[in-house]
Backbone as a ProteinNet text record, in pm:
[ID]
protein_1_A
[PRIMARY]
MKDTLLRWFHKWGSPKWFYDLSGRWMPWLAGLSLICLLVGSIWALAFAPMDYQQGNSFRIIYLHVPAAILAQSAYMLLAILGVITLVWRMKMTEILATACAPIGASMTFLALVTGSLWGVPTWGTWWIWDARLTSMLVLLFLYLGIMALQDAIRDPSSAARASAILAIVGVINIPIIKYSVEWWYTLHQPATFKLTEKPAMPMEMWLPLLMMLIGFYAFFAWSLLLRARHQVLIREQKTRWVTQLLDAKPATKSDPSESAKS
[TERTIARY]
10869	10718.2	10738	10804.9	10813.1	10869.2	10973.2	11022.9	10928.6	10861.7	10772.9	10651.4	10597.9	10494	10554.1	10687.2	10776.9	10754.9	10796.4	10813.2	10667.3	10576.8	10424.8	10379	10404.5	10380	10428.1	10557.9	10625.2	10578.8	10550.5	10488.6	10388	10291.3	10159.9	10196.4	10313.4	10369.5	10380.4	10399.9	10429.6	10328.1	10306	10177.2	10152.8	10266.6	10280.2	10233.8	10276.5	10240.8	10095.6	10052.4	9902.7	9811.8	9829	9762.9	9746.7	9837.9	9833.2	9762	9775.4	9703.4	9563.6	9568.3	9393.5	9313.1	9379.7	9284.4	9247.4	9292	9257.8	9170	9186.3	9058.9	8942.6	8925.1	8810.2	8714.8	8688.8	8593.9	8554.4	8623.1	8588.1	8499.9	8530.3	8460.3	8355.2	8341.2	8212.8	8150	8157.3	8070.9	8025.3	8102.1	8052	7954	7991.9	7878.8	7773.8	7762.5	7642.4	7543.4	7617.2	7530	7501.2	7545.5	7524.9	7414	7426.8	7337.3	7215	7225.4	7085.8	7017.6	7083.4	7015.7	6978.7	7061.9	7004.3	6853.6	6872.7	6763.4	6645.1	6650.7	6514.9	6478.5	6561.6	6555.6	6494.8	6556.8	6519.6	6374.6	6328.5	6212.5	6109.5	6133.1	6018.8	5985.7	6100.3	6106.4	6123.5	6210.9	6209.4	6075.8	6042.1	5923.1	5923.8	5768.4	5743.3	5790	5860.4	5883.4	5732	5746.3	5614.2	5566.2	5674.3	5623.6	5663.9	5741.6	5763.7	5680.1	5680.6	5590.6	5692.7	5654.9	5729.4	5829.2	5830.3	5912.1	6039.4	6053.9	6185.1	6287.2	6223.3	6305.9	6413.7	6391.2	6506.1	6632.9	6640.4	6761.8	6863.2	6826.7	6888.4	6968.4	6925.2	7013.5	7100.9	7029.6	7078	7186.2	7166.2	7281.8	7410.6	7424.1	7547.5	7591.9	7538.8	7576.2	7670.6	7570.9	7639	7741	7771.6	7873.2	8019.1	7967.8	8061.6	8133	8034.1	8082.2	8177.4	8170.6	8263.9	8413.6	8397.1	8503.7	8593.1	8530.2	8614	8684.6	8643.2	8691.9	8817.5	8777.3	8896.8	9015	8973.4	9084	9144.2	9070.3	9157.3	9246.7	9211.8	9320.4	9443.9	9385.5	9531.2	9595.6	9545.1	9628.9	9693.5	9626.9	9685.8	9808	9824.3	9954.9	10032.1	10018.4	10119.5	10170.3	10095.1	10125.5	10238.9	10193.4	10265.4	10414.5	10413.6	10516.3	10622.7	10556.8	10632.9	10645.7	10541.4	10533.4	10517.8	10401.1	10406.7	10327.5	10344.6	10238.9	10127.9	10094.7	9983.6	9895	9934.4	9846.9	9771.4	9859.4	9793	9712.5	9699.9	9604.1	9485.3	9503.4	9392.4	9308.3	9389.1	9305.4	9230.2	9277.4	9203	9100.7	9091.4	8998.2	8876.4	8935.6	8854.5	8739.7	8792.9	8713.4	8581.6	8564.4	8410.8	8329.5	8420.1	8298.2	8233.5	8341.5	8308.9	8205.5	8211.3	8087.7	7959.6	7996.8	7854.5	7777.8	7854.2	7792.5	7712.2	7816.5	7744	7608	7621.5	7509	7413.4	7412.1	7314.1	7268.1	7361.8	7280.5	7200.9	7250.1	7191.7	7029.6	7029.6	6892.9	6821.2	6870.5	6799	6710.3	6821.4	6782.9	6674	6656.5	6593.4	6431.2	6454.4	6328.7	6284.4	6369.2	6341.9	6256.6	6322.3	6267	6116.2	6065.9	5914.1	5819.9	5828.9	5749.3	5754.2	5910.4	5936.3	5921.5	6001.2	5968.3	5902.6	5840.4	5746.7	5799.1	5941.8	5984.4	6125.2	6136	6253.9	6378.8	6384.7	6518.8	6510.7	6593.8	6613.7	6778.2	6821.7	6931	6981	6965.4	6990.7	7156.7	7227	7366.2	7417.1	7368.3	7425.9	7423.9	7274.9	7249.5	7338.9	7378.2	7426.1	7595	7653.4	7782	7796.1	7670.1	7706.2	7719.3	7624.6	7643.7	7765.5	7832.4	7972.6	8066.4	8052	8135.2	8125.6	7994.3	8001.4	8077.2	8095.8	8113.4	8284.8	8362	8485.5	8516.2	8451.8	8452.5	8479.6	8372.8	8380.9	8491.3	8549.9	8643.4	8796.9	8794.2	8902.5	8932.6	8796.7	8786.9	8831.4	8788.4	8815.5	8954.7	9033.3	9182.2	9254.1	9171.2	9264.8	9243	9131.2	9092.3	9201	9187	9236.8	9373.1	9441.2	9605	9645.6	9747.7	9783.9	9869.2	9962.4	10076.5	10014.9	10005.1	9931	9995.7	10129.2	10207.2	10129.7	10140.8	10074.5	9945.8	9870.4	9712.7	9706.8	9794	9774.6	9805.5	9903.9	9968.3	9834.4	9813.1	9717.6	9581	9540.1	9414.5	9404.2	9540.5	9593.4	9562.1	9624.8	9623	9467.3	9403.4	9253	9169.6	9208.9	9149.6	9193.2	9316.5	9360.7	9301.6	9280.6	9199.7	9082.6	9016.4	8848.7	8821.4	8914.2	8888.5	8848.4	8859.6	8813	8643.3	8589.6	8433.5	8391.6	8464.5	8411.4	8378.9	8437.3	8375	8266.2	8251.5	8126.8	8000.5	8054.3	7903.7	7872.8	7989.2	7957.1	7867.9	7936.4	7878.9	7786.6	7759.6	7653.4	7520.2	7448.7	7367.7	7380.6	7485.1	7522.3	7560.3	7633.4	7663.3	7575.6	7489.3	7363.3	7219.4	7153.4	6994.5	6954.3	6908.7	6879.3	6766.5	6707.7	6609.3	6670.4	6770.9	6848.7	6855.7	6835	6811.4	6968	6982	7153.2	7207.3	7320.9	7386	7306.1	7327.3	7233.6	7347.5	7469.2	7595.4	7678.9	7680.4	7807.2	7861.2	7979.3	8076.7	8097.9	8050.2	8051.8	7923.1	7824.9	7685.9	7614	7502.5	7410.3	7351.9	7311	7231.5	7073	7006.3	6891.6	6784.7	6781.8	6723.5	6686.8	6595.5	6564	6672	6710.9	6813.9	6721.4	6596.1	6553.1	6547.6	6562.5	6594.6	6741.8	6819.3	6963.8	7042	7014.1	7090.5	7085.1	6962	6947.6	7056.8	7048.1	7115.6	7270.2	7326.7	7468.6	7495.9	7395.2	7444.5	7443.1	7370.7	7386.1	7481.9	7542	7665.8	7789.7	7809.4	7918.7	7896.2	7770.2	7783.7	7830.5	7770.1	7832.7	7978.6	8036.8	8187.4	8255.6	8173.3	8261.2	8239.1	8153.3	8108.3	8225.2	8244.9	8331.6	8498.7	8486.6	8662.1	8646.3	8569.1	8561.9	8587.4	8485.8	8485.4	8621.1	8688	8814.9	8908.9	8937	9044.7	8993.7	8889.1	8855	8925	8878.9	8909.7	9056.6	9126.1	9267.3	9317.7	9307.7	9362.2	9338.8	9220.1	9202.1	9345.5	9343.3	9429.6	9592.7	9608.3	9731.2	9800.7	9685.8	9694.5	9745.5	9667.7	9691.4	9799	9835.2	9985.4	10101	10086	10211.7	10197.6	10131.5	10104.5	10245.4	10338.5	10442.2	10556.9	10540	10642.2	10620.2	10747.4	10724.6	10613.6	10611.7	10475.3	10367.3	10307.3	10211.4	10182.2	10294.2	10319.9	10294.7	10319.9	10353.9	10190.1	10151.6	9996.9	9899.7	9922.5	9812.1	9833	9980.5	9976.2	9927.6	9929.6	9910.2	9760.2	9672.1	9543.4	9454.3	9373.7	9285.2	9219.4	9202.8	9129.6	8957.6	8879.2	8723.5	8678.1	8553.1	8515.8	8487.6	8467.1	8443.3	8582.8	8663.5	8808.5	8871.1	8889.9	8969.8	9100.8	9177	9330.3	9314	9191.6	9191.1	9226.4	9176.3	9164.3	9292.1	9404.8	9509.1	9616.3	9585.4	9656.5	9666.8	9548	9513.7	9577.5
12710.2	12681.6	12564.3	12467.1	12348.8	12364	12445	12461.6	12561.3	12656.9	12728.4	12639.3	12511.5	12429.4	12327.1	12323.1	12233.1	12278.2	12409	12517.9	12540.3	12544.7	12554.8	12454.2	12304.8	12186.1	12185.1	12200	12178.3	12279.1	12410.9	12498	12454.5	12374.7	12320.4	12225.7	12162.5	12057.8	12114.8	12260.7	12318.9	12353.6	12280.6	12308.9	12472	12550.4	12689.5	12759.5	12741.4	12804.4	12766.6	12646.8	12580.4	12698.6	12669.4	12744.4	12901.6	12964.1	13110.1	13112.8	13054.1	13065.4	13044.7	12913.4	12854.6	12956.5	13044.7	13139.9	13256	13261.1	13398.2	13335.1	13214	13159.5	13146.2	13091.4	13043.4	13121.6	13285.1	13363.4	13387.1	13359.9	13383.3	13225.6	13117	12976.1	12986.8	13033.5	13055.7	13114.6	13264.5	13347.7	13257.1	13233.1	13159.2	13044.4	12985.1	12847.8	12913.9	13006.6	13054.2	13124.2	13212.2	13250.3	13144.4	13054.8	12943.5	12865.8	12844.5	12750.5	12813.6	12952.3	13002.5	13039.2	13094.6	13124.8	12988.3	12904.1	12761.1	12694.7	12717	12648.9	12734.6	12875	12928.1	12904.8	12919	12869.8	12744.3	12665.6	12518.9	12505.4	12555.7	12533.9	12612.8	12736.8	12856.3	12863.3	12829.2	12894.8	12778.7	12675.5	12565.9	12498.4	12456.9	12413.5	12264.5	12243.5	12079.5	11995.1	11873.1	11766.3	11699.1	11676.6	11614.7	11471.2	11406.3	11247.8	11258.6	11330.7	11289.5	11394.9	11519.1	11620.4	11687.1	11733.1	11810.5	11716.3	11603.4	11485.8	11520	11549	11548.5	11672.3	11741.1	11865.4	11817.4	11707.5	11614.4	11614.3	11621	11595.8	11728	11821.4	11962.2	11941.5	11803.2	11755.2	11629.3	11535.8	11456.4	11428.2	11493.6	11467.3	11561	11652.5	11723.2	11651.7	11609.5	11487.1	11382.7	11304.4	11191.1	11239.8	11359.6	11372.1	11397.4	11493.5	11527.8	11414.5	11345.6	11195.1	11126.2	11099.1	11049.2	11113.3	11240	11340.8	11341.5	11334.2	11334.3	11228.9	11103.7	10981.2	10968.9	11023.4	11032.6	11131.3	11218.3	11317.1	11245	11154.6	11067.1	10998.4	10929	10835.7	10885.1	11040.9	11083	11143.9	11194.1	11197.4	11093.4	10974.8	10834	10817.9	10845.2	10808	10906.5	11012.4	11143.5	11079.4	11054.1	11009.9	10888	10783.1	10685.6	10702.1	10765.1	10820.8	10901.5	11012.9	11125.3	11160.3	11094.1	11081.1	11263	11309.3	11451.7	11459.7	11548.2	11579.8	11621.1	11712.6	11787	11683.6	11623.8	11509.2	11409.7	11378.4	11294	11377.2	11504.3	11607.1	11605.4	11624.8	11656.4	11549.2	11413	11313.8	11265.7	11300.9	11276	11406.2	11517.2	11596.8	11564.5	11487.8	11460.8	11351.9	11290.3	11149.8	11163.3	11226.3	11240.9	11328.6	11429.2	11515.9	11432.1	11323.5	11256.2	11147.2	11096.1	10998.8	11075	11184	11287.1	11292.6	11331.1	11347.7	11205.1	11114.9	10962.5	10921.6	10952.1	10941.7	11044.8	11138.5	11217.7	11163.4	11137.4	11076.2	10978.8	10876.5	10741.1	10768.8	10895.5	10907.6	11020.7	11073.1	11153.1	11067.2	10964.2	10865.3	10790.4	10728.6	10656.3	10738.6	10874.9	10957.6	10957.4	10987.6	11003.7	10874	10764.4	10609.5	10590.6	10646	10609.4	10655.9	10782.9	10811.2	10774.8	10754.2	10705.3	10566.8	10470.3	10343.6	10251.5	10316.6	10278.5	10207	10218.8	10156	10230.6	10246.9	10280.7	10252.1	10121.6	10072.5	9955.7	9942.1	9802.8	9789.4	9681.6	9645.9	9675.8	9815.1	9853.3	9863.7	9836.3	9869.2	9974.3	10085.2	10204.3	10231.1	10198.8	10212.7	10129.5	10003.3	9932.6	9966.2	10000.8	10052.1	10173.7	10270.7	10356.8	10343.9	10246	10201	10142.6	10058.1	10012.5	10119.6	10260.5	10380.6	10434.4	10411	10469.4	10370.5	10233.2	10146.3	10170.4	10202	10221.6	10358.8	10458.2	10590.1	10552.3	10467.5	10410	10359.2	10264.1	10153.6	10269.4	10398.6	10471.6	10523.3	10600.2	10667.1	10577.1	10442.1	10345.7	10340.1	10301.4	10296.9	10413.5	10546.7	10679.1	10697.4	10619.9	10651.4	10517.8	10418.9	10293.9	10289.6	10368.1	10376.6	10481.6	10479.4	10610.9	10668.6	10593.4	10693	10746	10867.3	10935.4	10898.6	10892.5	10843.9	10677.7	10608.1	10458.7	10456.3	10558.6	10537.7	10620.8	10724.2	10743.2	10665.6	10593.2	10482.7	10387.7	10306.2	10206	10275.7	10393.7	10411.6	10469.1	10532.8	10539.2	10447	10302.7	10193.1	10147.9	10166.8	10122.4	10206.4	10312.5	10466.8	10399.9	10384.9	10336.7	10225.1	10126.1	9986.6	10019.8	10084	10116.9	10179.9	10265.7	10372.1	10281.7	10166	10046	10088.5	10122.9	10136.2	10240.4	10343.5	10483.4	10463.3	10385.7	10354.2	10282.8	10177.1	10089.9	10202.9	10269.3	10370	10428.3	10510.2	10580.6	10517	10383.5	10313.8	10191.3	10183.8	10092.3	10080.7	10204.1	10188.1	10169.2	10161.9	10104.6	9968.2	9925.4	9794.5	9684.3	9706.4	9610.5	9698.7	9610.5	9662.8	9710.9	9862	9898.4	9996.3	10016.1	10147.1	10265.6	10273.2	10417.8	10474.6	10619.5	10694.6	10718.4	10757.3	10760.3	10907.6	10922.3	11036.7	11193.3	11266.6	11395.7	11468.8	11480.1	11565.1	11472	11521.2	11451.3	11579	11581.7	11658.1	11673.3	11539.7	11517.1	11541.9	11584.2	11567.6	11668.4	11737.9	11841.4	11777	11865.8	11847.4	11791.7	11688.4	11631	11694.6	11782.6	11881	12006.1	12066.1	12207.8	12295.7	12397.3	12507.9	12552	12583.3	12606.5	12528.6	12386	12306.7	12285.8	12281.5	12247.3	12347.9	12473	12574.9	12596.2	12607.8	12576.9	12449.4	12340.1	12212.9	12263.6	12330.6	12366.7	12443.6	12523	12637.4	12564.3	12460.5	12366	12306.8	12241.9	12178.4	12258.8	12385	12444.3	12496.9	12521.8	12550.6	12427.3	12336	12201	12190.7	12222.2	12207.4	12303.5	12443.5	12549.7	12522.1	12443.5	12411.8	12335.6	12219.7	12100.4	12156.2	12247.9	12324.8	12377.9	12463.2	12552.3	12438.1	12343.9	12227.5	12167.5	12141	12046	12136.1	12267.4	12367.2	12374	12406.2	12420.2	12312.1	12192.8	12076.1	12060.4	12078.3	12066.5	12144.8	12255.7	12375.6	12341.1	12280.7	12237.1	12110.4	12025.7	11904.2	11974.8	12075.9	12148.5	12213.9	12257	12318.7	12220.1	12093.6	11984.4	11950.6	11904.5	11815.3	11899.9	12044.9	12133.9	12191.5	12140.7	12255.3	12265.2	12179.7	12197.9	12286.1	12328.6	12403	12547.7	12621.4	12751.1	12840.6	12837.4	12921.7	12901.1	12779.1	12764.1	12799.4	12795.2	12852.2	12999.1	13055.1	13206.7	13239.3	13168.8	13207.1	13196.2	13076.4	13083.5	13182.4	13207	13344.2	13462	13494.8	13610.2	13639.5	13501.9	13517.5	13477.5	13587.3	13495.2	13399.9	13287.2	13167.8	13207.2	13166	13159.7	13024.2	12977.3	12859.8	12797.2	12859.5	12825.9	12799.2	12857.5	12856.6	12738.9	12662.9	12535.4	12535.7	12618.7	12613.7	12604.9	12615.6	12581.2	12471.8	12360.8	12219	12164.2	12248.6	12251.3	12273.1	12369.4	12434.1	12313.2	12260.1	12203.7	12048.7
3657.5	3676.4	3787.6	3750.6	3850.3	3971.8	3999.5	4118	4184.5	4113.2	4198	4253.7	4185.9	4237.1	4342.7	4324.1	4425.5	4569.6	4534.4	4663.4	4724.4	4665.1	4702	4771	4715.4	4768.9	4902.4	4917.1	5032.3	5145.5	5103.5	5189.8	5247.8	5174.9	5235.1	5333.6	5336.7	5425.9	5543.8	5567	5678.6	5797.4	5914.9	5968.5	5984.7	6028.7	6067	5940	5820.2	5678.4	5662.9	5656.3	5674.2	5770.5	5880.3	5984.6	5944.6	5886.4	5870.3	5709.6	5622.8	5511.1	5515	5570.3	5592.3	5666.2	5754.1	5832.1	5723.3	5636.1	5554.6	5461.8	5424.8	5339.4	5371.3	5489.8	5568.9	5559.2	5587.2	5572.8	5428.2	5331.3	5185.5	5139.6	5213	5169.2	5257	5380.5	5470.6	5398.3	5326.7	5309.6	5144.5	5081.2	4929	4971.2	5080.6	5093.8	5167.9	5245.3	5273.3	5182.3	5070.2	4987.7	4916	4845.4	4739.3	4800.6	4918.7	4992	5025.5	5057.9	5076.6	4937	4841.6	4722.4	4667.9	4659.3	4601.9	4647.5	4795.3	4895.3	4851.9	4843.8	4827.5	4660.6	4548.3	4441.8	4406	4489.8	4442.4	4523.1	4618.7	4700.4	4632.5	4606.7	4564.6	4401.7	4373.8	4209.5	4121.8	4134	4033.5	3996.9	3883	3872.3	3901.4	3959.1	3949.6	3842.2	3925.8	3805.3	3776.6	3625	3591.5	3609.9	3659.4	3704.5	3864.4	3919.6	4061.4	4190.4	4100.3	4168.4	4237.5	4380.7	4450.8	4523.7	4514.2	4598	4552.7	4401	4341.7	4405.4	4488.2	4526	4627.3	4663	4764.9	4690.9	4566.9	4486.6	4533.9	4576.5	4609	4725.8	4808.4	4921.9	4868.8	4807.9	4789.5	4690.3	4587.5	4470.3	4523	4565.5	4608.7	4744.1	4854.1	4949.1	4858.7	4793.5	4721.9	4653.6	4579.2	4501.9	4593.3	4695.1	4765.2	4867.4	4897.2	4956.3	4900	4757.9	4670.1	4643.2	4635.2	4648.9	4758.2	4871.5	4965.8	4978.5	4930.5	4958.1	4870.6	4726.8	4652.7	4723.1	4798.7	4857.6	4947.6	5042.2	5126.8	5088	4941.9	4888.8	4841.6	4776	4728.7	4858.9	4972	5094.9	5158.1	5137.2	5185.1	5114.6	4994.6	4866	4939.5	4928.2	4985.7	5116.9	5204.2	5332.5	5334.5	5278.4	5253.1	5163.1	5071.9	4986.4	5041.1	5092.8	5132.2	5275	5344.1	5499	5558.4	5482.5	5506.1	5640.4	5737.8	5865.4	5828.8	5721.7	5688	5610.1	5547.5	5490.5	5615.4	5689.7	5793.3	5851.5	5907.4	5959.7	5891.6	5763.2	5657.5	5666.9	5638.9	5643.1	5764.7	5861.2	6022.9	5989.4	5936.1	5946.5	5839.9	5730.2	5636.2	5626.9	5727.1	5700.4	5780.4	5902.7	5934.4	5874.5	5781.5	5696.2	5585.4	5512	5453.4	5476.3	5589.8	5645	5665.8	5713.4	5749.5	5627.7	5492.1	5342.9	5317.5	5342.8	5290.7	5372.7	5484	5591.4	5530.6	5495.6	5433.8	5308.9	5202.8	5086.8	5120.5	5188.8	5235.4	5284.9	5402	5437.3	5352.6	5286.6	5147.2	5057.6	5039.9	4941.8	4962.9	5113	5149.3	5126.1	5195.5	5202.8	5038	4950.2	4794	4777.7	4819	4773.5	4808	4913.7	4952.8	4872.7	4792	4698.3	4572.6	4530.7	4405.2	4337.1	4477.4	4441.7	4562.3	4657.8	4731.2	4865.1	4895.4	4973.1	5040.6	5176.5	5247.6	5183.9	5140.4	5110.3	5017.2	4906.4	4803.3	4843.7	4828	4790.4	4636.4	4601.5	4464.7	4495.7	4349.4	4334.8	4356.7	4333.3	4384.3	4530.8	4582.9	4713.6	4790.3	4756.6	4856.1	4842.2	4714.2	4742	4799.2	4830.8	4892.2	5024.3	5072.2	5206.7	5245.2	5147.3	5166.4	5183.9	5098.9	5140.9	5259.5	5341.3	5474.6	5543.1	5551.9	5619.1	5561.7	5499.8	5457.7	5540.8	5521	5620.7	5753.9	5823.6	5967.4	5977.9	5899.4	5914.2	5930	5834.5	5848.5	5992.8	6032.2	6141.6	6266.9	6266.2	6380.1	6383	6262.5	6262.1	6302.2	6304.9	6325.2	6485.4	6541.7	6650.3	6768.9	6722.3	6773.8	6792.7	6698.4	6697.7	6800.9	6870.1	6946.3	6881.1	6790.8	6751.1	6589.4	6605.2	6498.4	6354.9	6339.9	6226.3	6160.5	6257.3	6238.9	6181.5	6292.8	6232.7	6121.4	6072.5	5939.5	5821.1	5836.1	5765.1	5724.7	5853.9	5820.9	5793.6	5800.1	5734.4	5602.6	5587.3	5424.3	5331.1	5385.7	5318.2	5307.4	5402	5365.2	5269.3	5289.4	5198.9	5022	5008	4880.4	4833.9	4915.8	4865.7	4860	4934.4	4912.1	4813.7	4745.3	4649.8	4521.5	4514.9	4387.5	4398.9	4503	4531.3	4470.5	4432.2	4375.3	4233.8	4143.3	4019.5	4020.9	4106.8	4112.5	4153.2	4237	4265.5	4144.5	4062.4	3955.1	3864.4	3826.4	3679.4	3720.5	3860.1	3878.9	3833.5	3791.2	3703.3	3539.6	3509.2	3376.2	3353.3	3474.6	3478.7	3503.7	3585	3636	3620.9	3651.8	3628.9	3774.1	3764	3916.2	3879.2	4002.1	4015.7	4005.8	4058	4065.6	3933	3926.4	3803.1	3768.8	3627.7	3592	3665	3644	3684.6	3661.8	3760.1	3707.5	3644.8	3696.8	3658.5	3538.1	3411.3	3328.6	3244.5	3280.2	3234	3059.6	3001.2	2881.3	2773.9	2862.8	2799.7	2864.1	2772.2	2828.5	2932.9	3035.2	3161.1	3097.4	3125.4	3092.3	3156.3	3258.1	3327.4	3252.3	3260	3236.4	3329.9	3244.9	3343.8	3443.6	3446.2	3574	3670.2	3682.9	3776.4	3777.9	3698.8	3689.2	3758.4	3738.6	3762.9	3933.7	4027.5	4156.9	4208.9	4137.2	4181.4	4168.6	4049.9	4062.7	4164.7	4215.4	4309.5	4454.7	4460.6	4597.5	4604.6	4478.5	4467.1	4536.5	4444.3	4481.4	4644.4	4678.9	4834.9	4922.5	4878	4969.2	4926.2	4827.8	4834.8	4898.4	4899.5	4968	5131.2	5151.7	5309.5	5374.8	5233.3	5286.1	5302.4	5202.7	5220	5362.9	5380.6	5540.2	5627.8	5629.5	5733	5764.1	5628.2	5635.7	5698.6	5647.8	5734.5	5869.5	5905.7	6031.3	6135	6091.5	6176.3	6169.6	6037.3	6034.4	6093	6119	6200.7	6349.7	6404.3	6522.8	6536.1	6460.8	6470.5	6483.6	6392.2	6405	6518	6589.5	6731.6	6839.6	6816.6	6927.7	6890.6	6758.1	6741.3	6744.2	6734.5	6748.6	6867.3	6963.4	7063.1	7156.2	7150	7199.6	7125.6	6988.3	6915.6	6977.9	6922.2	6951.7	6913.3	6761.5	6715.2	6794.4	6804.5	6872.3	7012.3	7092.3	7219.5	7213.3	7131.9	7113.8	7060.1	6978	6933.6	7037.7	7115.9	7220.7	7357.8	7348.8	7457.9	7420.2	7307.2	7240.5	7230.4	7227	7183	7311.2	7354.1	7472.6	7436.8	7531.7	7506.4	7533	7451.1	7468.9	7487.3	7549.8	7543.8	7409.6	7305.5	7168.9	7089.1	7139.8	7074.9	7102.5	6950	6965.9	6997	7013.2	7090.5	7237	7330.9	7433.6	7453.3	7388.8	7391.9	7391.5	7299.2	7245.1	7368.8	7440	7530.7	7644.2	7689.8	7813.3	7785.2
[MASK]
++++++++++++++++++++++++++++++++++++++++++++++++++++++++++++++++++++++++++++++++++++++++++++++++++++++++++++++++++++++++++++++++++++++++++++++++++++++++++++++++++++++++++++++++++++++++++++++++++++++++++++++++++++++++++++++++++++++++++++++++++++++++++++++++++++++

């Protein structure tokens, strides 16, 4: 069993093996994301009951909560990839980290924007220096810092190591985000999802939120693979297997391999 896991782990370190396998997964992830997001959105907007305190304004939770959870999960993935990069120097972890950072930053920005929109009817203001909001803003700056390092350093391996260190150091912000409502007095409500407790929301409100969360994660996985495959073609463009792939596949305007070939 251990040898099988090690072989599987090392196979994922091969850009060619990753490119071939990820191409098979992407249609399934795209389909799952589309179905869950479509069903979850219709369920949340048309069939979920109105909240007795917040009215219909609470429905922004179906965007805000999945985006916030995914933003933190993506950063945890960045930190794990950073550890693997520093210890084993795997090329694929460098590529995945480069692909992951912009997606995580986008989810963090979406969480902040939807949180601000939600704050107007709930708190009467667009922004307050609440502990959770502030720590989420710090998370956005961490993402932007990682992306800046990745772009500023020309050597891909050096850029990967520098951004990996920042990702690992910045991971301390994740428990601050999670437990900020318990450690300090804040206006922010407690966590909506808890693995150890029954959801406080009624099932007819909670199930569409779960559908949206699954859809967001499937979309994240699809986006991550898409961006990583693009980076693989760019970094491996001089290898024989990429050359053969580009020669065999007719280029189109929307084909990411076109930019790798140029």
